[in-house]
Amino acid sequence: SMSVLVIGGDKIDSIASVLQSFAFDKIVHWDARNPSVVRKEIPTDVNLVIMLTNFLNHNAMNKFKNEAKRKAIQFICAKRSESSVFCELCKQFNPNGCVMQAK
C-alpha cells in the first residue's frame, strides 16, 4: 500500500485521480489553512509528501521539507493543477517517459 500526504489546497479531487494512477491508494490531505498545521508531524507510513506551493507559506514548506529529508521520505513541490502534480510525479517516478494522457 502506498500512502501520500498532500499539504495545501482545498479540493484535491482532480489531483487524487492522478495520484491513484501512480498507485497511491491512501491519500491524506491537510489543507494548511490553519497555521497550526506546522505543528503536525508527517505520519510514519507516508511514502511521499506533496506540497502545493500556491497554498503554503514559506515556513510551512521549509518545515515539512526538512522533516521529510530527516525521515528520508520523498517529497515534491507542485502547483495545485493536476498537470503540475503529474509532471513532478513523473520526474520522480518515471523520468524517461512522461506524457499526460488526454482524457
PDB file of N, CA and C in Angstrom:
ATOM      1  N   SER A   1       0.846  -1.197   0.000  1.00  0.00           N
ATOM      2  CA  SER A   1       0.000   0.000   0.000  1.00  0.00           C
ATOM      3  C   SER A   1       0.881   1.246   0.000  1.00  0.00           C
ATOM      4  N   MET A   2       0.553   2.183  -0.875  1.00  0.00           N
ATOM      5  CA  MET A   2       1.351   3.406  -0.998  1.00  0.00           C
ATOM      6  C   MET A   2       0.545   4.580  -0.462  1.00  0.00           C
ATOM      7  N   SER A   3       1.176   5.328   0.415  1.00  0.00           N
ATOM      8  CA  SER A   3       0.470   6.408   1.074  1.00  0.00           C
ATOM      9  C   SER A   3       1.108   7.745   0.734  1.00  0.00           C
ATOM     10  N   VAL A   4       0.273   8.737   0.447  1.00  0.00           N
ATOM     11  CA  VAL A   4       0.780  10.060   0.096  1.00  0.00           C
ATOM     12  C   VAL A   4       0.100  11.106   0.973  1.00  0.00           C
ATOM     13  N   LEU A   5       0.870  12.086   1.394  1.00  0.00           N
ATOM     14  CA  LEU A   5       0.336  13.210   2.155  1.00  0.00           C
ATOM     15  C   LEU A   5       0.384  14.445   1.272  1.00  0.00           C
ATOM     16  N   VAL A   6      -0.769  15.068   1.061  1.00  0.00           N
ATOM     17  CA  VAL A   6      -0.828  16.300   0.276  1.00  0.00           C
ATOM     18  C   VAL A   6      -1.047  17.454   1.246  1.00  0.00           C
ATOM     19  N   ILE A   7      -0.169  18.442   1.198  1.00  0.00           N
ATOM     20  CA  ILE A   7      -0.294  19.582   2.105  1.00  0.00           C
ATOM     21  C   ILE A   7      -0.603  20.833   1.296  1.00  0.00           C
ATOM     22  N   GLY A   8      -1.712  21.493   1.639  1.00  0.00           N
ATOM     23  CA  GLY A   8      -2.122  22.702   0.935  1.00  0.00           C
ATOM     24  C   GLY A   8      -3.298  22.440   0.012  1.00  0.00           C
ATOM     25  N   GLY A   9      -3.997  23.502  -0.354  1.00  0.00           N
ATOM     26  CA  GLY A   9      -5.127  23.352  -1.276  1.00  0.00           C
ATOM     27  C   GLY A   9      -6.401  22.985  -0.538  1.00  0.00           C
ATOM     28  N   ASP A  10      -7.530  23.235  -1.156  1.00  0.00           N
ATOM     29  CA  ASP A  10      -8.817  22.917  -0.534  1.00  0.00           C
ATOM     30  C   ASP A  10      -9.369  21.620  -1.077  1.00  0.00           C
ATOM     31  N   LYS A  11      -9.624  21.643  -2.373  1.00  0.00           N
ATOM     32  CA  LYS A  11     -10.168  20.449  -3.012  1.00  0.00           C
ATOM     33  C   LYS A  11      -9.045  19.779  -3.770  1.00  0.00           C
ATOM     34  N   ILE A  12      -8.877  18.500  -3.550  1.00  0.00           N
ATOM     35  CA  ILE A  12      -7.797  17.835  -4.288  1.00  0.00           C
ATOM     36  C   ILE A  12      -8.332  16.659  -5.097  1.00  0.00           C
ATOM     37  N   ASP A  13      -9.618  16.702  -5.430  1.00  0.00           N
ATOM     38  CA  ASP A  13     -10.213  15.575  -6.170  1.00  0.00           C
ATOM     39  C   ASP A  13      -9.472  15.281  -7.464  1.00  0.00           C
ATOM     40  N   SER A  14      -9.180  16.341  -8.222  1.00  0.00           N
ATOM     41  CA  SER A  14      -8.545  16.110  -9.526  1.00  0.00           C
ATOM     42  C   SER A  14      -7.136  15.559  -9.343  1.00  0.00           C
ATOM     43  N   ILE A  15      -6.455  16.048  -8.303  1.00  0.00           N
ATOM     44  CA  ILE A  15      -5.104  15.547  -8.033  1.00  0.00           C
ATOM     45  C   ILE A  15      -5.178  14.105  -7.543  1.00  0.00           C
ATOM     46  N   ALA A  16      -6.202  13.808  -6.756  1.00  0.00           N
ATOM     47  CA  ALA A  16      -6.346  12.453  -6.219  1.00  0.00           C
ATOM     48  C   ALA A  16      -6.383  11.411  -7.332  1.00  0.00           C
ATOM     49  N   SER A  17      -7.066  11.736  -8.438  1.00  0.00           N
ATOM     50  CA  SER A  17      -7.142  10.746  -9.519  1.00  0.00           C
ATOM     51  C   SER A  17      -5.773  10.545 -10.173  1.00  0.00           C
ATOM     52  N   VAL A  18      -4.976  11.622 -10.250  1.00  0.00           N
ATOM     53  CA  VAL A  18      -3.609  11.484 -10.768  1.00  0.00           C
ATOM     54  C   VAL A  18      -2.798  10.591  -9.831  1.00  0.00           C
ATOM     55  N   LEU A  19      -2.943  10.826  -8.530  1.00  0.00           N
ATOM     56  CA  LEU A  19      -2.188  10.032  -7.557  1.00  0.00           C
ATOM     57  C   LEU A  19      -2.553   8.557  -7.643  1.00  0.00           C
ATOM     58  N   GLN A  20      -3.848   8.294  -7.819  1.00  0.00           N
ATOM     59  CA  GLN A  20      -4.266   6.896  -7.925  1.00  0.00           C
ATOM     60  C   GLN A  20      -3.644   6.234  -9.149  1.00  0.00           C
ATOM     61  N   SER A  21      -3.477   7.009 -10.206  1.00  0.00           N
ATOM     62  CA  SER A  21      -2.873   6.424 -11.403  1.00  0.00           C
ATOM     63  C   SER A  21      -1.394   6.101 -11.185  1.00  0.00           C
ATOM     64  N   PHE A  22      -0.789   6.720 -10.158  1.00  0.00           N
ATOM     65  CA  PHE A  22       0.586   6.368  -9.790  1.00  0.00           C
ATOM     66  C   PHE A  22       0.612   5.356  -8.648  1.00  0.00           C
ATOM     67  N   ALA A  23      -0.520   4.676  -8.433  1.00  0.00           N
ATOM     68  CA  ALA A  23      -0.611   3.593  -7.453  1.00  0.00           C
ATOM     69  C   ALA A  23      -0.563   4.054  -5.997  1.00  0.00           C
ATOM     70  N   PHE A  24      -0.886   5.309  -5.747  1.00  0.00           N
ATOM     71  CA  PHE A  24      -1.060   5.712  -4.357  1.00  0.00           C
ATOM     72  C   PHE A  24      -2.502   5.430  -3.973  1.00  0.00           C
ATOM     73  N   ASP A  25      -2.691   4.523  -3.020  1.00  0.00           N
ATOM     74  CA  ASP A  25      -4.068   4.167  -2.697  1.00  0.00           C
ATOM     75  C   ASP A  25      -4.530   4.818  -1.404  1.00  0.00           C
ATOM     76  N   LYS A  26      -3.604   5.391  -0.652  1.00  0.00           N
ATOM     77  CA  LYS A  26      -4.020   6.071   0.577  1.00  0.00           C
ATOM     78  C   LYS A  26      -3.601   7.535   0.469  1.00  0.00           C
ATOM     79  N   ILE A  27      -4.584   8.423   0.447  1.00  0.00           N
ATOM     80  CA  ILE A  27      -4.290   9.840   0.266  1.00  0.00           C
ATOM     81  C   ILE A  27      -4.754  10.615   1.492  1.00  0.00           C
ATOM     82  N   VAL A  28      -3.797  11.241   2.153  1.00  0.00           N
ATOM     83  CA  VAL A  28      -4.108  12.071   3.311  1.00  0.00           C
ATOM     84  C   VAL A  28      -3.954  13.520   2.871  1.00  0.00           C
ATOM     85  N   HIS A  29      -4.900  14.371   3.252  1.00  0.00           N
ATOM     86  CA  HIS A  29      -4.831  15.762   2.810  1.00  0.00           C
ATOM     87  C   HIS A  29      -4.957  16.713   3.995  1.00  0.00           C
ATOM     88  N   TRP A  30      -3.985  17.610   4.127  1.00  0.00           N
ATOM     89  CA  TRP A  30      -4.083  18.705   5.098  1.00  0.00           C
ATOM     90  C   TRP A  30      -4.233  19.986   4.302  1.00  0.00           C
ATOM     91  N   ASP A  31      -5.302  20.748   4.544  1.00  0.00           N
ATOM     92  CA  ASP A  31      -5.500  21.933   3.700  1.00  0.00           C
ATOM     93  C   ASP A  31      -4.551  23.079   4.050  1.00  0.00           C
ATOM     94  N   ALA A  32      -3.980  23.077   5.245  1.00  0.00           N
ATOM     95  CA  ALA A  32      -2.970  24.070   5.641  1.00  0.00           C
ATOM     96  C   ALA A  32      -3.516  25.494   5.752  1.00  0.00           C
ATOM     97  N   ARG A  33      -4.839  25.635   5.789  1.00  0.00           N
ATOM     98  CA  ARG A  33      -5.404  26.968   6.013  1.00  0.00           C
ATOM     99  C   ARG A  33      -5.061  27.449   7.412  1.00  0.00           C
ATOM    100  N   ASN A  34      -5.044  26.501   8.316  1.00  0.00           N
ATOM    101  CA  ASN A  34      -4.766  26.832   9.699  1.00  0.00           C
ATOM    102  C   ASN A  34      -3.251  26.814   9.922  1.00  0.00           C
ATOM    103  N   PRO A  35      -2.686  27.920  10.381  1.00  0.00           N
ATOM    104  CA  PRO A  35      -1.218  27.998  10.549  1.00  0.00           C
ATOM    105  C   PRO A  35      -0.673  26.920  11.490  1.00  0.00           C
ATOM    106  N   SER A  36      -1.545  26.399  12.360  1.00  0.00           N
ATOM    107  CA  SER A  36      -1.056  25.390  13.308  1.00  0.00           C
ATOM    108  C   SER A  36      -0.689  24.084  12.611  1.00  0.00           C
ATOM    109  N   VAL A  37      -0.950  24.010  11.298  1.00  0.00           N
ATOM    110  CA  VAL A  37      -0.570  22.803  10.555  1.00  0.00           C
ATOM    111  C   VAL A  37       0.923  22.523  10.738  1.00  0.00           C
ATOM    112  N   VAL A  38       1.712  23.568  10.947  1.00  0.00           N
ATOM    113  CA  VAL A  38       3.158  23.338  11.074  1.00  0.00           C
ATOM    114  C   VAL A  38       3.507  22.561  12.340  1.00  0.00           C
ATOM    115  N   ARG A  39       2.557  22.428  13.235  1.00  0.00           N
ATOM    116  CA  ARG A  39       2.836  21.635  14.441  1.00  0.00           C
ATOM    117  C   ARG A  39       2.594  20.150  14.205  1.00  0.00           C
ATOM    118  N   LYS A  40       2.012  19.836  13.059  1.00  0.00           N
ATOM    119  CA  LYS A  40       1.752  18.420  12.771  1.00  0.00           C
ATOM    120  C   LYS A  40       3.037  17.721  12.363  1.00  0.00           C
ATOM    121  N   GLU A  41       3.043  16.417  12.573  1.00  0.00           N
ATOM    122  CA  GLU A  41       4.172  15.598  12.147  1.00  0.00           C
ATOM    123  C   GLU A  41       3.736  14.768  10.953  1.00  0.00           C
ATOM    124  N   ILE A  42       4.632  14.593   9.999  1.00  0.00           N
ATOM    125  CA  ILE A  42       4.328  13.711   8.863  1.00  0.00           C
ATOM    126  C   ILE A  42       4.122  12.299   9.412  1.00  0.00           C
ATOM    127  N   PRO A  43       2.985  11.676   9.108  1.00  0.00           N
ATOM    128  CA  PRO A  43       2.744  10.309   9.615  1.00  0.00           C
ATOM    129  C   PRO A  43       3.815   9.332   9.131  1.00  0.00           C
ATOM    130  N   THR A  44       4.114   8.361   9.963  1.00  0.00           N
ATOM    131  CA  THR A  44       5.245   7.467   9.669  1.00  0.00           C
ATOM    132  C   THR A  44       5.024   6.587   8.454  1.00  0.00           C
ATOM    133  N   ASP A  45       3.764   6.311   8.098  1.00  0.00           N
ATOM    134  CA  ASP A  45       3.545   5.385   6.986  1.00  0.00           C
ATOM    135  C   ASP A  45       3.501   6.087   5.633  1.00  0.00           C
ATOM    136  N   VAL A  46       3.798   7.395   5.610  1.00  0.00           N
ATOM    137  CA  VAL A  46       3.702   8.139   4.354  1.00  0.00           C
ATOM    138  C   VAL A  46       4.912   7.859   3.454  1.00  0.00           C
ATOM    139  N   ASN A  47       4.663   7.537   2.180  1.00  0.00           N
ATOM    140  CA  ASN A  47       5.745   7.274   1.221  1.00  0.00           C
ATOM    141  C   ASN A  47       6.170   8.516   0.457  1.00  0.00           C
ATOM    142  N   LEU A  48       5.265   9.486   0.367  1.00  0.00           N
ATOM    143  CA  LEU A  48       5.552  10.678  -0.424  1.00  0.00           C
ATOM    144  C   LEU A  48       4.782  11.849   0.158  1.00  0.00           C
ATOM    145  N   VAL A  49       5.441  13.007   0.198  1.00  0.00           N
ATOM    146  CA  VAL A  49       4.767  14.236   0.609  1.00  0.00           C
ATOM    147  C   VAL A  49       4.686  15.154  -0.608  1.00  0.00           C
ATOM    148  N   ILE A  50       3.507  15.674  -0.876  1.00  0.00           N
ATOM    149  CA  ILE A  50       3.338  16.648  -1.958  1.00  0.00           C
ATOM    150  C   ILE A  50       2.936  17.976  -1.335  1.00  0.00           C
ATOM    151  N   MET A  51       3.716  19.011  -1.603  1.00  0.00           N
ATOM    152  CA  MET A  51       3.388  20.328  -1.084  1.00  0.00           C
ATOM    153  C   MET A  51       2.856  21.182  -2.225  1.00  0.00           C
ATOM    154  N   LEU A  52       1.660  21.711  -2.045  1.00  0.00           N
ATOM    155  CA  LEU A  52       1.064  22.564  -3.071  1.00  0.00           C
ATOM    156  C   LEU A  52       1.485  24.000  -2.783  1.00  0.00           C
ATOM    157  N   THR A  53       2.451  24.455  -3.556  1.00  0.00           N
ATOM    158  CA  THR A  53       3.171  25.679  -3.211  1.00  0.00           C
ATOM    159  C   THR A  53       2.294  26.923  -3.202  1.00  0.00           C
ATOM    160  N   ASN A  54       1.261  26.972  -4.045  1.00  0.00           N
ATOM    161  CA  ASN A  54       0.455  28.191  -4.053  1.00  0.00           C
ATOM    162  C   ASN A  54      -0.478  28.293  -2.854  1.00  0.00           C
ATOM    163  N   PHE A  55      -0.430  27.324  -1.951  1.00  0.00           N
ATOM    164  CA  PHE A  55      -1.283  27.383  -0.763  1.00  0.00           C
ATOM    165  C   PHE A  55      -0.494  27.306   0.523  1.00  0.00           C
ATOM    166  N   LEU A  56       0.822  27.301   0.430  1.00  0.00           N
ATOM    167  CA  LEU A  56       1.621  27.096   1.634  1.00  0.00           C
ATOM    168  C   LEU A  56       2.531  28.281   1.845  1.00  0.00           C
ATOM    169  N   ASN A  57       2.651  28.713   3.077  1.00  0.00           N
ATOM    170  CA  ASN A  57       3.633  29.755   3.308  1.00  0.00           C
ATOM    171  C   ASN A  57       5.020  29.130   3.416  1.00  0.00           C
ATOM    172  N   HIS A  58       5.985  29.996   3.355  1.00  0.00           N
ATOM    173  CA  HIS A  58       7.379  29.591   3.324  1.00  0.00           C
ATOM    174  C   HIS A  58       7.782  28.744   4.532  1.00  0.00           C
ATOM    175  N   ASN A  59       7.357  29.193   5.696  1.00  0.00           N
ATOM    176  CA  ASN A  59       7.685  28.471   6.930  1.00  0.00           C
ATOM    177  C   ASN A  59       7.210  27.038   6.899  1.00  0.00           C
ATOM    178  N   ALA A  60       5.942  26.890   6.525  1.00  0.00           N
ATOM    179  CA  ALA A  60       5.347  25.557   6.497  1.00  0.00           C
ATOM    180  C   ALA A  60       6.106  24.687   5.510  1.00  0.00           C
ATOM    181  N   MET A  61       6.435  25.270   4.360  1.00  0.00           N
ATOM    182  CA  MET A  61       7.113  24.489   3.345  1.00  0.00           C
ATOM    183  C   MET A  61       8.476  24.013   3.824  1.00  0.00           C
ATOM    184  N   ASN A  62       9.232  24.940   4.398  1.00  0.00           N
ATOM    185  CA  ASN A  62      10.555  24.564   4.893  1.00  0.00           C
ATOM    186  C   ASN A  62      10.472  23.526   5.990  1.00  0.00           C
ATOM    187  N   LYS A  63       9.503  23.700   6.863  1.00  0.00           N
ATOM    188  CA  LYS A  63       9.351  22.773   7.982  1.00  0.00           C
ATOM    189  C   LYS A  63       9.127  21.358   7.461  1.00  0.00           C
ATOM    190  N   PHE A  64       8.173  21.207   6.536  1.00  0.00           N
ATOM    191  CA  PHE A  64       7.845  19.865   6.049  1.00  0.00           C
ATOM    192  C   PHE A  64       8.942  19.304   5.141  1.00  0.00           C
ATOM    193  N   LYS A  65       9.600  20.200   4.398  1.00  0.00           N
ATOM    194  CA  LYS A  65      10.724  19.773   3.570  1.00  0.00           C
ATOM    195  C   LYS A  65      11.822  19.171   4.439  1.00  0.00           C
ATOM    196  N   ASN A  66      12.165  19.893   5.484  1.00  0.00           N
ATOM    197  CA  ASN A  66      13.234  19.425   6.374  1.00  0.00           C
ATOM    198  C   ASN A  66      12.845  18.143   7.091  1.00  0.00           C
ATOM    199  N   GLU A  67      11.589  18.082   7.518  1.00  0.00           N
ATOM    200  CA  GLU A  67      11.136  16.872   8.203  1.00  0.00           C
ATOM    201  C   GLU A  67      11.177  15.674   7.259  1.00  0.00           C
ATOM    202  N   ALA A  68      10.734  15.882   6.025  1.00  0.00           N
ATOM    203  CA  ALA A  68      10.756  14.792   5.040  1.00  0.00           C
ATOM    204  C   ALA A  68      12.192  14.330   4.800  1.00  0.00           C
ATOM    205  N   LYS A  69      13.116  15.292   4.644  1.00  0.00           N
ATOM    206  CA  LYS A  69      14.519  14.917   4.440  1.00  0.00           C
ATOM    207  C   LYS A  69      15.038  14.112   5.622  1.00  0.00           C
ATOM    208  N   ARG A  70      14.712  14.607   6.812  1.00  0.00           N
ATOM    209  CA  ARG A  70      15.202  13.942   8.025  1.00  0.00           C
ATOM    210  C   ARG A  70      14.686  12.515   8.115  1.00  0.00           C
ATOM    211  N   LYS A  71      13.450  12.315   7.687  1.00  0.00           N
ATOM    212  CA  LYS A  71      12.835  10.986   7.769  1.00  0.00           C
ATOM    213  C   LYS A  71      13.040  10.187   6.479  1.00  0.00           C
ATOM    214  N   ALA A  72      13.790  10.755   5.558  1.00  0.00           N
ATOM    215  CA  ALA A  72      14.051  10.102   4.274  1.00  0.00           C
ATOM    216  C   ALA A  72      12.762   9.734   3.536  1.00  0.00           C
ATOM    217  N   ILE A  73      11.832  10.671   3.525  1.00  0.00           N
ATOM    218  CA  ILE A  73      10.580  10.494   2.782  1.00  0.00           C
ATOM    219  C   ILE A  73      10.679  11.354   1.528  1.00  0.00           C
ATOM    220  N   GLN A  74      10.315  10.803   0.400  1.00  0.00           N
ATOM    221  CA  GLN A  74      10.356  11.590  -0.833  1.00  0.00           C
ATOM    222  C   GLN A  74       9.338  12.709  -0.757  1.00  0.00           C
ATOM    223  N   PHE A  75       9.685  13.861  -1.334  1.00  0.00           N
ATOM    224  CA  PHE A  75       8.703  14.929  -1.385  1.00  0.00           C
ATOM    225  C   PHE A  75       8.819  15.659  -2.708  1.00  0.00           C
ATOM    226  N   ILE A  76       7.713  16.228  -3.123  1.00  0.00           N
ATOM    227  CA  ILE A  76       7.725  17.073  -4.311  1.00  0.00           C
ATOM    228  C   ILE A  76       6.914  18.329  -4.027  1.00  0.00           C
ATOM    229  N   CYS A  77       7.276  19.386  -4.731  1.00  0.00           N
ATOM    230  CA  CYS A  77       6.537  20.636  -4.635  1.00  0.00           C
ATOM    231  C   CYS A  77       5.880  20.863  -5.981  1.00  0.00           C
ATOM    232  N   ALA A  78       4.616  21.213  -5.960  1.00  0.00           N
ATOM    233  CA  ALA A  78       3.899  21.399  -7.223  1.00  0.00           C
ATOM    234  C   ALA A  78       2.861  22.484  -7.037  1.00  0.00           C
ATOM    235  N   LYS A  79       2.379  23.001  -8.147  1.00  0.00           N
ATOM    236  CA  LYS A  79       1.235  23.897  -8.071  1.00  0.00           C
ATOM    237  C   LYS A  79      -0.018  23.027  -7.962  1.00  0.00           C
ATOM    238  N   ARG A  80      -1.149  23.685  -7.743  1.00  0.00           N
ATOM    239  CA  ARG A  80      -2.313  22.855  -7.459  1.00  0.00           C
ATOM    240  C   ARG A  80      -2.855  22.120  -8.679  1.00  0.00           C
ATOM    241  N   SER A  81      -2.454  22.521  -9.871  1.00  0.00           N
ATOM    242  CA  SER A  81      -3.044  21.888 -11.058  1.00  0.00           C
ATOM    243  C   SER A  81      -2.628  20.428 -11.159  1.00  0.00           C
ATOM    244  N   GLU A  82      -3.526  19.624 -11.709  1.00  0.00           N
ATOM    245  CA  GLU A  82      -3.173  18.202 -11.814  1.00  0.00           C
ATOM    246  C   GLU A  82      -1.995  17.994 -12.759  1.00  0.00           C
ATOM    247  N   SER A  83      -1.864  18.873 -13.782  1.00  0.00           N
ATOM    248  CA  SER A  83      -0.735  18.682 -14.705  1.00  0.00           C
ATOM    249  C   SER A  83       0.598  18.943 -13.998  1.00  0.00           C
ATOM    250  N   SER A  84       0.608  19.930 -13.102  1.00  0.00           N
ATOM    251  CA  SER A  84       1.831  20.220 -12.359  1.00  0.00           C
ATOM    252  C   SER A  84       2.202  19.041 -11.460  1.00  0.00           C
ATOM    253  N   VAL A  85       1.209  18.508 -10.763  1.00  0.00           N
ATOM    254  CA  VAL A  85       1.451  17.357  -9.893  1.00  0.00           C
ATOM    255  C   VAL A  85       1.919  16.174 -10.732  1.00  0.00           C
ATOM    256  N   PHE A  86       1.258  15.975 -11.855  1.00  0.00           N
ATOM    257  CA  PHE A  86       1.619  14.873 -12.745  1.00  0.00           C
ATOM    258  C   PHE A  86       3.077  14.993 -13.184  1.00  0.00           C
ATOM    259  N   CYS A  87       3.480  16.189 -13.615  1.00  0.00           N
ATOM    260  CA  CYS A  87       4.859  16.391 -14.088  1.00  0.00           C
ATOM    261  C   CYS A  87       5.868  16.102 -12.993  1.00  0.00           C
ATOM    262  N   GLU A  88       5.587  16.602 -11.786  1.00  0.00           N
ATOM    263  CA  GLU A  88       6.521  16.377 -10.692  1.00  0.00           C
ATOM    264  C   GLU A  88       6.602  14.898 -10.327  1.00  0.00           C
ATOM    265  N   LEU A  89       5.459  14.219 -10.340  1.00  0.00           N
ATOM    266  CA  LEU A  89       5.460  12.778 -10.061  1.00  0.00           C
ATOM    267  C   LEU A  89       6.285  12.043 -11.107  1.00  0.00           C
ATOM    268  N   CYS A  90       6.140  12.474 -12.344  1.00  0.00           N
ATOM    269  CA  CYS A  90       6.878  11.847 -13.428  1.00  0.00           C
ATOM    270  C   CYS A  90       8.369  12.000 -13.241  1.00  0.00           C
ATOM    271  N   LYS A  91       8.789  13.224 -12.925  1.00  0.00           N
ATOM    272  CA  LYS A  91      10.221  13.456 -12.737  1.00  0.00           C
ATOM    273  C   LYS A  91      10.752  12.507 -11.687  1.00  0.00           C
ATOM    274  N   GLN A  92       9.943  12.283 -10.653  1.00  0.00           N
ATOM    275  CA  GLN A  92      10.383  11.471  -9.535  1.00  0.00           C
ATOM    276  C   GLN A  92      10.334   9.980  -9.835  1.00  0.00           C
ATOM    277  N   PHE A  93       9.239   9.528 -10.458  1.00  0.00           N
ATOM    278  CA  PHE A  93       8.988   8.093 -10.546  1.00  0.00           C
ATOM    279  C   PHE A  93       9.116   7.522 -11.948  1.00  0.00           C
ATOM    280  N   ASN A  94       9.149   8.396 -12.939  1.00  0.00           N
ATOM    281  CA  ASN A  94       9.095   7.861 -14.300  1.00  0.00           C
ATOM    282  C   ASN A  94       9.831   8.820 -15.227  1.00  0.00           C
ATOM    283  N   PRO A  95      11.106   9.115 -14.918  1.00  0.00           N
ATOM    284  CA  PRO A  95      11.770  10.235 -15.571  1.00  0.00           C
ATOM    285  C   PRO A  95      11.927  10.090 -17.078  1.00  0.00           C
ATOM    286  N   ASN A  96      11.902   8.851 -17.598  1.00  0.00           N
ATOM    287  CA  ASN A  96      12.203   8.745 -19.024  1.00  0.00           C
ATOM    288  C   ASN A  96      10.993   8.716 -19.920  1.00  0.00           C
ATOM    289  N   GLY A  97       9.788   8.617 -19.376  1.00  0.00           N
ATOM    290  CA  GLY A  97       8.656   8.659 -20.285  1.00  0.00           C
ATOM    291  C   GLY A  97       7.486   9.378 -19.660  1.00  0.00           C
ATOM    292  N   CYS A  98       7.261  10.600 -20.044  1.00  0.00           N
ATOM    293  CA  CYS A  98       6.195  11.326 -19.386  1.00  0.00           C
ATOM    294  C   CYS A  98       5.264  12.035 -20.330  1.00  0.00           C
ATOM    295  N   VAL A  99       4.134  11.430 -20.576  1.00  0.00           N
ATOM    296  CA  VAL A  99       3.141  12.090 -21.410  1.00  0.00           C
ATOM    297  C   VAL A  99       1.831  12.037 -20.651  1.00  0.00           C
ATOM    298  N   MET A 100       1.244  13.193 -20.422  1.00  0.00           N
ATOM    299  CA  MET A 100      -0.030  13.172 -19.715  1.00  0.00           C
ATOM    300  C   MET A 100      -1.094  12.636 -20.657  1.00  0.00           C
ATOM    301  N   GLN A 101      -1.824  11.646 -20.182  1.00  0.00           N
ATOM    302  CA  GLN A 101      -2.863  11.027 -21.027  1.00  0.00           C
ATOM    303  C   GLN A 101      -3.976  12.040 -21.270  1.00  0.00           C
ATOM    304  N   ALA A 102      -4.363  12.206 -22.506  1.00  0.00           N
ATOM    305  CA  ALA A 102      -5.518  13.057 -22.791  1.00  0.00           C
ATOM    306  C   ALA A 102      -6.760  12.348 -22.261  1.00  0.00           C
ATOM    307  N   LYS A 103      -7.646  13.122 -21.670  1.00  0.00           N
ATOM    308  CA  LYS A 103      -8.858  12.499 -21.120  1.00  0.00           C
ATOM    309  C   LYS A 103      -9.833  12.198 -22.268  1.00  0.00           C
TER     310      LYS A 103
END
